[in-house]
Coordinates of C-alpha atoms and ligand atoms in Angstrom, one line a residue:
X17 CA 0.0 0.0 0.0
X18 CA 1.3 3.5 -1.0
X19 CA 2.8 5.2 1.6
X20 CA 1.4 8.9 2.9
X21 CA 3.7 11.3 5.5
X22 CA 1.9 14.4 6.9
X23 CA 3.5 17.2 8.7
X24 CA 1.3 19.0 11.3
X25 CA -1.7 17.8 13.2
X26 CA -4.1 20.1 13.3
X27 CA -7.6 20.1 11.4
X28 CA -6.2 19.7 8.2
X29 CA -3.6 17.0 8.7
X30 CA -5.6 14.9 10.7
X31 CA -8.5 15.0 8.7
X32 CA -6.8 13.9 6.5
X33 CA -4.9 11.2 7.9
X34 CA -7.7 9.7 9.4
X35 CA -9.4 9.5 5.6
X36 CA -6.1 7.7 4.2
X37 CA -6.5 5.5 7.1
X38 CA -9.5 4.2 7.2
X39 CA -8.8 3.4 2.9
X40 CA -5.8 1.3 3.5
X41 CA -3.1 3.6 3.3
X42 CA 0.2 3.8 5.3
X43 CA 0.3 7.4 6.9
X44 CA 2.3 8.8 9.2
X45 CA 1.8 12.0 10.9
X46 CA 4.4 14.4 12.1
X47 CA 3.7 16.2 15.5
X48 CA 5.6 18.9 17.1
X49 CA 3.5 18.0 20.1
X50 CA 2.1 15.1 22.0
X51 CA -1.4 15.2 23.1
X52 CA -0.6 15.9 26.5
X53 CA 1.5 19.0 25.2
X54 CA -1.4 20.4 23.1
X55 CA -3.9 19.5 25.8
X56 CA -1.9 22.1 28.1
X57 CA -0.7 24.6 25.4
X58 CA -2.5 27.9 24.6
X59 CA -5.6 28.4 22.9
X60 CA -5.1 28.5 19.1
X61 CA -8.2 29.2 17.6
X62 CA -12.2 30.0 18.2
X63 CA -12.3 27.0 15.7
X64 CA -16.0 27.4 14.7
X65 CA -16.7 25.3 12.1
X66 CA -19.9 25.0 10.3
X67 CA -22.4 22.8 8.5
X68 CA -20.3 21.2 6.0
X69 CA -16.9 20.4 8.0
X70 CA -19.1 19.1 10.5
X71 CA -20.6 16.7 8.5
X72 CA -17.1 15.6 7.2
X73 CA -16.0 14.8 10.2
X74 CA -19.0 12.4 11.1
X75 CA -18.4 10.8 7.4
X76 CA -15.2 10.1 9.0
X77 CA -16.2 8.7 12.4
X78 CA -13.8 11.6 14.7
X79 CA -16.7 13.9 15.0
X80 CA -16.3 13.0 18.6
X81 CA -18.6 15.4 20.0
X82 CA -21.6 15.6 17.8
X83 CA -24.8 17.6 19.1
X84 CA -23.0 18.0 22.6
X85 CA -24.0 21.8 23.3
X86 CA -23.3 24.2 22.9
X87 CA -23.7 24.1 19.2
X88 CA -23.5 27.0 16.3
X89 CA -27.5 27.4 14.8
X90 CA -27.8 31.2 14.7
X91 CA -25.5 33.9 14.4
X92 CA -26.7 37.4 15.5
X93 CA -25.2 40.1 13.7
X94 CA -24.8 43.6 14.9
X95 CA -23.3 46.7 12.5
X96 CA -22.6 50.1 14.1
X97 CA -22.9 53.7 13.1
X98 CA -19.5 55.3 13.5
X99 CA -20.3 56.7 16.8
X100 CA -21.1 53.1 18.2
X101 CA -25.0 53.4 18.3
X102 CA -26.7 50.2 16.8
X103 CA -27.7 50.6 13.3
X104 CA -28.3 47.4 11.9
X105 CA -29.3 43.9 14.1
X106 CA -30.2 40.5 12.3
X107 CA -30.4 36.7 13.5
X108 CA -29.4 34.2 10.6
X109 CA -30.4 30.7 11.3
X110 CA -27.9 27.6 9.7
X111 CA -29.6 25.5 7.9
X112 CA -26.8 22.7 9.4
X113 CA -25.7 23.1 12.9
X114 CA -22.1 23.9 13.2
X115 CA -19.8 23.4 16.6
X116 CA -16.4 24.9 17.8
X117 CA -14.8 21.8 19.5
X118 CA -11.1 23.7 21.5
X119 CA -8.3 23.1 19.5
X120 CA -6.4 21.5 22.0
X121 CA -9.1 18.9 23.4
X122 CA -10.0 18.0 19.8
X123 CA -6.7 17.4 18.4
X124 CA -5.2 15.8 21.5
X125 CA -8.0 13.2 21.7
X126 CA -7.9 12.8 17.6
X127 CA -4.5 12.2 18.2
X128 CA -4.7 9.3 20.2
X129 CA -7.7 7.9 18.5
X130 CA -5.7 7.9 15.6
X131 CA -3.2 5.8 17.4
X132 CA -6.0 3.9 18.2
X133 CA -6.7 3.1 14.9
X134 CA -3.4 2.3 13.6
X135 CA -2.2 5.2 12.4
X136 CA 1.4 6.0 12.9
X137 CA 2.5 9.1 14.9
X138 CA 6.3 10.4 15.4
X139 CA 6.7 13.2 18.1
X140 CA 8.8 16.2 17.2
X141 CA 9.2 19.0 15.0
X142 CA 10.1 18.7 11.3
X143 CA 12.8 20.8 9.8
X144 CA 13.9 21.2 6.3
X145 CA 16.6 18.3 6.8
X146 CA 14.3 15.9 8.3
X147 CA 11.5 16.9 5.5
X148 CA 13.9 15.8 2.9
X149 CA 14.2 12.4 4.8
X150 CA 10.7 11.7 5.1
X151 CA 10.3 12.6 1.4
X152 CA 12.8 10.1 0.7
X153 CA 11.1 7.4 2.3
X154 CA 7.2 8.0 1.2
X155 CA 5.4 8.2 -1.9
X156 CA 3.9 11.6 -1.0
X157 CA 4.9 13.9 2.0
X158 CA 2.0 16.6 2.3
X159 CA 2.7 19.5 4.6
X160 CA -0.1 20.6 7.1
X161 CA 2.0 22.8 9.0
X162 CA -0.2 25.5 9.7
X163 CA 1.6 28.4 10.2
X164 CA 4.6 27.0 11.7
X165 CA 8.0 28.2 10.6
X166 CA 8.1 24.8 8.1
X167 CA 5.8 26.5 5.8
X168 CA 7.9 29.4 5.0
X169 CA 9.5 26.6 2.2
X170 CA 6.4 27.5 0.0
X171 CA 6.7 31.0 -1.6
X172 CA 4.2 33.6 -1.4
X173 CA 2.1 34.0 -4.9
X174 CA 1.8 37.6 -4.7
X175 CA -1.1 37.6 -7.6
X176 CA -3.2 35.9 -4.9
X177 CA -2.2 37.9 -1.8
X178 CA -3.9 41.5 -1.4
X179 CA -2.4 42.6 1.9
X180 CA 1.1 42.9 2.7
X181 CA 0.8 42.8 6.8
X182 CA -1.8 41.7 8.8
X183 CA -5.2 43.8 9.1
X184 CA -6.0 43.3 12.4
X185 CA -4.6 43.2 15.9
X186 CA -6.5 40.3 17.7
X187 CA -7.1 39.4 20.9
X188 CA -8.9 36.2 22.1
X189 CA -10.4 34.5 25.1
X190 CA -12.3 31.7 26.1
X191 CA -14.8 33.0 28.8
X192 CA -17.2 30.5 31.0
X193 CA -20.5 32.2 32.9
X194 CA -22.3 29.6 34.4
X195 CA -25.0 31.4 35.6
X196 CA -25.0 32.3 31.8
X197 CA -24.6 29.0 29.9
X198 CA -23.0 29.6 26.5
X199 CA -25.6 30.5 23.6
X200 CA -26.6 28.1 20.8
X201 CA -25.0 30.4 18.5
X202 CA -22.4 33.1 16.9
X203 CA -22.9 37.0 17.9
X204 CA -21.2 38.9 15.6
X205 CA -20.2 42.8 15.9
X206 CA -18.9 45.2 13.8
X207 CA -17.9 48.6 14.5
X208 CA -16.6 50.8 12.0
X209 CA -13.4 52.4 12.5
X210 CA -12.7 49.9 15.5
X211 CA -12.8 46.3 14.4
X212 CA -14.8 43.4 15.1
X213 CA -15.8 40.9 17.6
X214 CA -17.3 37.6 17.5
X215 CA -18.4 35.4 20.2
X216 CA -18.4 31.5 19.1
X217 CA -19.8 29.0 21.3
X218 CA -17.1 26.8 21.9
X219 CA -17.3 22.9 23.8
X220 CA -13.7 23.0 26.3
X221 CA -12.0 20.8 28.5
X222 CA -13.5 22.6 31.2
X223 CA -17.2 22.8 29.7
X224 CA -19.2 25.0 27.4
X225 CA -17.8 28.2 27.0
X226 CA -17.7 31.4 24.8
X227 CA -14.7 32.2 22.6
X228 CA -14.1 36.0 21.9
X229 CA -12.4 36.8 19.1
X230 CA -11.9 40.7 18.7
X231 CA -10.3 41.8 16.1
X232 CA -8.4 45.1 16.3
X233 CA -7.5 47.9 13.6
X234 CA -4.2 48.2 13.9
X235 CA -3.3 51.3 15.8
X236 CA -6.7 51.9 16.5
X237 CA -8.2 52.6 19.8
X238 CA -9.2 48.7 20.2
X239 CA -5.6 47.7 19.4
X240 CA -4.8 46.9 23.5
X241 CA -4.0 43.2 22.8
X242 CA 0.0 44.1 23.8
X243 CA -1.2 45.1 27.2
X244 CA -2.3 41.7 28.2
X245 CA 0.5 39.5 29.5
X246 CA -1.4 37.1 31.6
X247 CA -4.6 35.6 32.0
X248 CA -6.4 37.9 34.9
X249 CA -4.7 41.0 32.5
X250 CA -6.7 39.3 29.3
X251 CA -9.8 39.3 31.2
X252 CA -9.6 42.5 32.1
X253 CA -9.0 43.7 29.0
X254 CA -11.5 41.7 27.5
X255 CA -14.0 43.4 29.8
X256 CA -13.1 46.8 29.4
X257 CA -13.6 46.4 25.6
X258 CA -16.8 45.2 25.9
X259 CA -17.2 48.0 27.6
X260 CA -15.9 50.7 25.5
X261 CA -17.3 49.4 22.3
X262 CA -19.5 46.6 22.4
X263 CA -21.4 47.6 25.6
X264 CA -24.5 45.1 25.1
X265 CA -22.4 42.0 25.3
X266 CA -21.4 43.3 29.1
X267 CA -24.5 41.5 30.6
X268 CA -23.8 38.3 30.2
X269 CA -20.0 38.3 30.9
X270 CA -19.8 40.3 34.0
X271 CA -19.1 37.4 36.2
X272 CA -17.5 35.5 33.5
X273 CA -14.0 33.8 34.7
X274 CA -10.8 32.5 32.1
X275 CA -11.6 28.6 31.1
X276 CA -8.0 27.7 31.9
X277 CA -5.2 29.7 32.5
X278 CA -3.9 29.2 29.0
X279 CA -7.7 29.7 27.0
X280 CA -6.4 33.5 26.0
X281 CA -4.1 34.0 22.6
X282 CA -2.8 38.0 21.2
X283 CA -1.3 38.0 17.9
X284 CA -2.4 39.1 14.2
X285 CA -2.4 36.9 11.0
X286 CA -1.0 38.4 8.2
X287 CA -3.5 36.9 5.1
X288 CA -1.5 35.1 2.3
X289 CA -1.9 32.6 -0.3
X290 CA 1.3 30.4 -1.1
X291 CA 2.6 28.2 -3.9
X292 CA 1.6 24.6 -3.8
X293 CA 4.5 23.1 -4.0
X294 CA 8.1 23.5 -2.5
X295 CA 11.6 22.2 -3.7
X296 CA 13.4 20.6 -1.3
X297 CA 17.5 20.4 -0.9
X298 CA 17.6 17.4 -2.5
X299 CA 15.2 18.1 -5.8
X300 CA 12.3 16.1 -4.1
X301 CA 9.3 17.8 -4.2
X302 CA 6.4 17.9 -1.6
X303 CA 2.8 19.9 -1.3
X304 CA 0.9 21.8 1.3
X305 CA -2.3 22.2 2.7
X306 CA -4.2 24.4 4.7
X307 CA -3.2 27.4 6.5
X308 CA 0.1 26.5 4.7
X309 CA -1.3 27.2 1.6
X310 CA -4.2 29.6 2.2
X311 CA -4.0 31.4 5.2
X312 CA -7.0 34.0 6.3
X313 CA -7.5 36.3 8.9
X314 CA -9.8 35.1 11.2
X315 CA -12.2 37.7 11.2
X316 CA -14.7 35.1 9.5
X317 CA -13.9 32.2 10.4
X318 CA -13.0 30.1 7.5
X319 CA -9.6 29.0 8.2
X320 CA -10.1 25.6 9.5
X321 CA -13.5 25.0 7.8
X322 CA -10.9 25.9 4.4
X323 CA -8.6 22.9 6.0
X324 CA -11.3 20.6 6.3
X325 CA -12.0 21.3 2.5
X326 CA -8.6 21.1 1.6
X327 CA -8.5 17.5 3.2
X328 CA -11.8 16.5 1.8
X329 CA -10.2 17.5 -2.0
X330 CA -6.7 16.0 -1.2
X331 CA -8.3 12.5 0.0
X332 CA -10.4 12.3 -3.0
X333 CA -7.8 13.4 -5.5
X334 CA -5.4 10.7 -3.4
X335 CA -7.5 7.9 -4.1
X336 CA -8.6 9.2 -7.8
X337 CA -4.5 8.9 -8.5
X338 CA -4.5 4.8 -7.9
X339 CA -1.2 3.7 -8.2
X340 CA 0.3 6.8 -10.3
X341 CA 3.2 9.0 -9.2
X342 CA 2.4 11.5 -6.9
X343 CA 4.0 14.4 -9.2
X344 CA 4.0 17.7 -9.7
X345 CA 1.2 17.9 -12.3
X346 CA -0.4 16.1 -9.9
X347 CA 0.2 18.7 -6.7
X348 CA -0.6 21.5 -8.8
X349 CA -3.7 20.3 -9.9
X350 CA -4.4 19.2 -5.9
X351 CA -3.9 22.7 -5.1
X352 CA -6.1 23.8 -8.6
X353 CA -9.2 21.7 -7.6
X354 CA -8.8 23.2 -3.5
X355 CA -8.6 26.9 -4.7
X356 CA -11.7 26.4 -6.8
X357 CA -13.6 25.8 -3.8
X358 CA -11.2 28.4 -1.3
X359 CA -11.4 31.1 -3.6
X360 CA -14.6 32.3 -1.8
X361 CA -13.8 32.3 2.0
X362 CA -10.8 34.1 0.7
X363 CA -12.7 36.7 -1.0
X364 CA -15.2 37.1 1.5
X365 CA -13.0 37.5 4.2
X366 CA -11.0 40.0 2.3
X367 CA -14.4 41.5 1.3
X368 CA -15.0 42.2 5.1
X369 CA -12.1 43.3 5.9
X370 CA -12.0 45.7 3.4
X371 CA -15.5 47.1 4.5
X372 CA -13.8 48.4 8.0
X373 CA -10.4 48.8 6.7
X374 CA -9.3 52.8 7.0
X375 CA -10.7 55.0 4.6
X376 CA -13.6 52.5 3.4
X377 CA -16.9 51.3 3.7
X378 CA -19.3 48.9 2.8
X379 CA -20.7 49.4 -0.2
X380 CA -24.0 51.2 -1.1
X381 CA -25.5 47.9 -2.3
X382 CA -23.9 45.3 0.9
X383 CA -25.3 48.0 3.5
X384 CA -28.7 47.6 1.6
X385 CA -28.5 44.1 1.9
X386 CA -27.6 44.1 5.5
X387 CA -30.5 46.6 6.1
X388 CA -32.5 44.5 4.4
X389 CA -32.0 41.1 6.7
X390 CA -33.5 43.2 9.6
X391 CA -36.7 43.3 7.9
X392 CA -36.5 40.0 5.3
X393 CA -35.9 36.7 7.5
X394 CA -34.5 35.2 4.5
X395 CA -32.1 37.4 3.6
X396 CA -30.5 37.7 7.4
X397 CA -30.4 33.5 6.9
X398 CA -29.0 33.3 3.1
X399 CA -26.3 35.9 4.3
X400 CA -25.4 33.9 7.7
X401 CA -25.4 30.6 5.9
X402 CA -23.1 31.9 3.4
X403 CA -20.3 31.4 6.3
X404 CA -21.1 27.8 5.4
X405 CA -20.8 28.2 2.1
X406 CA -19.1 31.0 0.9
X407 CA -19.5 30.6 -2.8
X408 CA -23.4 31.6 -2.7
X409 CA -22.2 35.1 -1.9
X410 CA -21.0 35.2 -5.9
X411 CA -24.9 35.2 -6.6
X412 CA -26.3 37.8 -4.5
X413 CA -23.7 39.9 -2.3
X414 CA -20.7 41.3 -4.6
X415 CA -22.1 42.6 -7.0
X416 CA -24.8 45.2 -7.2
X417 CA -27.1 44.1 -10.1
X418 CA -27.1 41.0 -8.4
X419 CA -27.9 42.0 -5.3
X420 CA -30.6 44.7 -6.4
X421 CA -32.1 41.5 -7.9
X422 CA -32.1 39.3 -5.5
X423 CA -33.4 41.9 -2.6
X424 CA -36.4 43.1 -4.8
X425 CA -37.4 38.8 -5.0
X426 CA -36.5 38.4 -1.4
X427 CA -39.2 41.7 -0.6
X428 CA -41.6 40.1 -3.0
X429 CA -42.0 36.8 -1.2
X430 CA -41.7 38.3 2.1
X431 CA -44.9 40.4 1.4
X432 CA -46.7 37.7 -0.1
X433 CA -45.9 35.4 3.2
X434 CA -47.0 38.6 5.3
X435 CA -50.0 38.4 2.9
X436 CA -50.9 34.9 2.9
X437 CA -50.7 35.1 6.7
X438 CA -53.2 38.1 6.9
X439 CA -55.5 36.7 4.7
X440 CA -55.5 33.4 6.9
X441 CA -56.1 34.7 9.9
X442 CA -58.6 37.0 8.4
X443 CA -60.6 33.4 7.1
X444 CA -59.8 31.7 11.0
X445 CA -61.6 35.3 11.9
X446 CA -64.5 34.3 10.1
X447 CA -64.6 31.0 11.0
Ligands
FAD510 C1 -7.7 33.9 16.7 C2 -8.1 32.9 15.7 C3 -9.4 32.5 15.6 C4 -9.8 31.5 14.6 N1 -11.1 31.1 14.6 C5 -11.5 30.3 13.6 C6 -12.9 29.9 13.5 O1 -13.7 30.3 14.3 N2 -13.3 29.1 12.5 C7 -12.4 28.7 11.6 O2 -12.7 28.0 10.6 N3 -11.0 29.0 11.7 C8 -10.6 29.8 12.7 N4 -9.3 30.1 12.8 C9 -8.3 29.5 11.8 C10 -8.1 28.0 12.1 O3 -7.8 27.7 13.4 C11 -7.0 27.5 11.2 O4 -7.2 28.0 9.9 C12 -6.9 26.0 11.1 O5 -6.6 25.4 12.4 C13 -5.8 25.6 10.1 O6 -5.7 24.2 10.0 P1 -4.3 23.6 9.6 O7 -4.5 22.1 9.5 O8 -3.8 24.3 8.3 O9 -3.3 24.0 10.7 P2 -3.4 23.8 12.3 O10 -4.7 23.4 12.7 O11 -2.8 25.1 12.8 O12 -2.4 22.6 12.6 C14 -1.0 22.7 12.2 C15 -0.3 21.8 13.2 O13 1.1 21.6 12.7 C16 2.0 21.7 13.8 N5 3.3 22.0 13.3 C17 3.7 23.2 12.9 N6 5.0 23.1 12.5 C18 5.4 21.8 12.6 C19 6.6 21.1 12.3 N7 7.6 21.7 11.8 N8 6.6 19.8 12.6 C20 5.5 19.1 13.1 N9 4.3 19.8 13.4 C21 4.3 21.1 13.1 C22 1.3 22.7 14.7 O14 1.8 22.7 16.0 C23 -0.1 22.4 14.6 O15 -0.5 21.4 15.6 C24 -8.9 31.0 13.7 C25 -7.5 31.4 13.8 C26 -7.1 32.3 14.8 C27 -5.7 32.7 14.8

C-alpha cells in the first residue's frame, strides 16, 4: 500500500490522515507535540466550524462530539454607526448546525484515537533536513503545518495575496459564565473604524464556554492586545472592551472567569496565499495544505473550515490517482481543484475586511443588503449561511445588479408570506 507522511496535526492534517487511514493507506503524521502538550498549550483558535466540515467529520467517524451543546444554529449580527449606536441587528439561522470543539481537546483526543486506529505518529518538529528524509522514504509527503516556521519553504504568490501585513490586531479568550450558559450560536459585531468581535460558542475541557475573538485595527483605539501579559490582565482587557465598544455584550459576561489559564491568545495573521509546491535540498518535491497554503485572517472564520476542505479534496484526488506518481502535475492540480472551492472564504474574508479597513466602507449595495435582513428573514439566513458556504455570496452579495435582484425577489416573497398570513387569519376570523 502506497505510503502517505503528513506534517502538522491540526484540522487539516488529521483529517486527513484519518481519511487515508480508514482506505488502507500507510500514513504517518508528524507532530511537534504530544497530546498531553497540546492539551496544556494555549488556545489556538475559536475553531468554529460550520455545517459542512461538520458533517465531514462524522463521514469520518472523529466527530467526537456531535450535538454536545453548545452548538453554532444562529448567528446574531450587529453593525454600528461610526459613533457606536446600533444601526443594523439580524439573527441568521444555519440550515446545518455547526460546533467549535477547543483546538487543543480536539486534536489531542484525535490524536490518540488515531493511534488507536493504527495510524502512525512520530513526536517532534520537522525541519527542512528531516523533511527531505521523510520525502525520501514515502510516496507523497503533504505539509499541514499551519503556520509553523516549516511553511515558509512555500513562496508567497503575490497575484493571490492583497495585503502585505496583517489587518487586524487580535485578541482572544475563552470565557465560562455559568450562571449564563454559552448561547446556541455566533454574535457577531462590527464597529466601523474599530474592528470586530465575535463570540463563538465553543465545547472545552473545562465545559461549554464562549470564545471571543476581537479583532483590532491596527493602531486603532481597540488595538490593547500588547497590554495583556497574563490571564487575569486578558480578562480585564476583554471586559473593558466590551465595555468601550460593544457595551450590550457586558451582561452576560460580568461574572465571567478564564476557562483555563492558557484559553487567551494575542497576535495578528497576516492573510497570504502560497505556492503549492516547495523544492526541497535534494530536488524532491512535496505539497501543502491548509493554513500552509491559504492562510486568512480570522475575522470570519473560514480558516479551518478551508482545511477541512482542503482535506476532503486532497483525500479524493489521493484515491482518484490509484497507483500513479504523486508528481507535480499532480500537486498543482491538488492545489487547482482546493482553490476552486477556497477562492470564496478568501474573497469574502478580504471582502470584510476591506468594509472596515481605514478609509472605506461597505458598499452602497452590501449595506442595503444588511439593512434588508433586519426586515427579510431570508435574507438575514441566506447571508449567515453563506459562512457555510461561501460561494453563494457570488450570486447575490458582490455585486450590485445582483444584489438589487435578488433583494427586490426576497421583498416580494416576504410580502406575499406577510399576505398569505393576513388573509388566513382573516378566514380563522370568520370561522
Ligand atoms: C484567533 C483565531 C481564531 C480563529 N477562529 C476560527 C474559527 O472560528 N473558524 C475557523 O474555521 N477557523 C478559525 N481560525 C483558523 C483555524 O484555526 C486555522 O485556519 C486551522 O486550524 C488551520 O488548520 P491547519 O491544519 O492548516 O493548521 P493547524 O490546525 O494550525 O495545525 C497545524 C499543526 O502543525 C503543527 N506544526 C507546525 N510546525 C510543525 C513542524 N515543523 N513539525 C510538526 N508539526 C508542526 C502545529 O503545532 C499544529 O498542531 C482561527 C484562527 C485564529 C488565529
Amino acid at each position: 500500500m502506497r505510503s502517505i507522511a503528513i506534517i502538522g496535526t491540526g484540522q487539516g492534517g488529521l483529517q486527513l490522515a484519518f481519511g487515508l487511514l480508514s482506505d488502507g493507506y500507510e500514513v504517518t503524521v508528524y507532530s511537534d507535540r504530544t497530546p498531553e502538550q497540546i492539551a496544556a498549550g494555549r488556545l489556538p483558535s475559536s475553531n468554529g466550524l460550520f455545517g459542512r466540515a461538520v458533517a465531514r467529520e462524522r463521514a469520518l467517524d472523529i466527530c467526537f462530539w456531535d450535538g454536545e451543546p453548545p452548538l453554532i444554529e444562529q448567528t446574531d449580527a450587529k453593525l454600528t454607526d461610526p459613533e457606536g449606536h446600533l444601526a443594523v441587528e439580524f439573527t441568521g439561522r444555519f440550515a446545518q448546525y455547526g460546533q467549535s470543539v477547543d483546538q487543543r481537546l480536539k486534536f489531542s483526543t484525535w490524536l490518540e484515537a488515531f493511534a488507536g486506529r493504527g495510524g502512525k505518529i512520530v513526536y517532534g518538529a520537522v525541519d527542512l533536513a528531516g523533511l527531505d528524509e521523510i520525502a525520501a522514504v514515502n510516496d507523497l509527503t503533504i505539509v499541514a503545518a499551519g503556520k509553523g516556521e516549516i511553511a515558509k519553504i512555500f513562496s508567497v504568490d503575490q497575484t493571490r495575496t492583497p495585503y502585505q501585513r496583517p489587518q487586524r490586531s487580535i485578541g482572544m479568550i475563552s470565557l465560562i459564565n455559568t450562571e449564563h450558559p454559552a448561547p446556541d450560536g455566533v454574535s457577531y459585531n462590527i464597529r466601523p473604524g474599530i474592528g470586530e468581535a465575535f463570540g463563538i460558542p465553543m465545547l472545552t475541557a473545562a465545559g461549554p464556554a464562549v470564545t471571543w475573538v476581537m479583532e483590532a485595527l491596527p493602531g486603532g483605539p481597540m488595538d490593547r492586545w500588547s497590554q495583556a501579559t497574563t490571564a487575569e490582565e486578558m480578562l480585564e482587557l476583554t471586559k473593558r472592551t466590551f465595555a468601550d465598544f460593544f457595551p450590550w455584550e457586558m451582561a452576560r459576561y460580568t461574572e465571567a472567569h478564564i476557562s483555563d489559564p492558557n484559553g487567551w491568545l494575542c497576535g495578528a495573521v497576516p492573510p497570504l496565499v502560497r505556492e503549492p509546491i516547495a523544492l526541497l535540498p535534494s530536488g524532491r518535491k512535496v505539497v501543502g495544505m491548509a493554513d500552509v497554503l491559504v492562510l486568512n485572517d480570522p475575522c470570519c472564520g473560514q480558516g479551518a473550515n478551508n482545511a477541512s476542505t482542503h482535506a476532503e479534496v486532497m483525500h479524493r484526488l489521493i484515491l482518484d490517482r490509484g497507483s500513479q506518481p504523486f508528481d507535480e502535475t499532480w500537486m498543482q492540480a491538488t492545489f487547482d481543484r482546493f482553490w476552486d472551492q477556497a477562492q470564496h472564504p478568501t474573497k469574502f474574508t478580504n471582502t470584510m475586511l476591506a468594509f472596515n479597513n481605514p478609509g472605506s466602507a461597505p458598499p452602497e449595495h452590501a449595506m442595503e443588503l444588511l439593512t434588508t435582513a433586519t426586515q427579510v428573514p431570508e435574507v438575514a439566513h441566506r447571508f449567515v449561511n453563506a459562512f457555510n458556504d461561501p460561494s453563494d455570496l457570488e450570486n447575490f452579495f458582490y455585486d450590485p445588479e445582483l444584489t438589487t435582484r435578488y433583494l427586490a425577489e426576497a421583498r416580494a416573497r416576504h410580502e406575499l408570506r406577510l399576505r398569505g398570513r393576513a388573509d388566513l387569519s382573516s378566514v380563522g376570523g370568520k370561522g
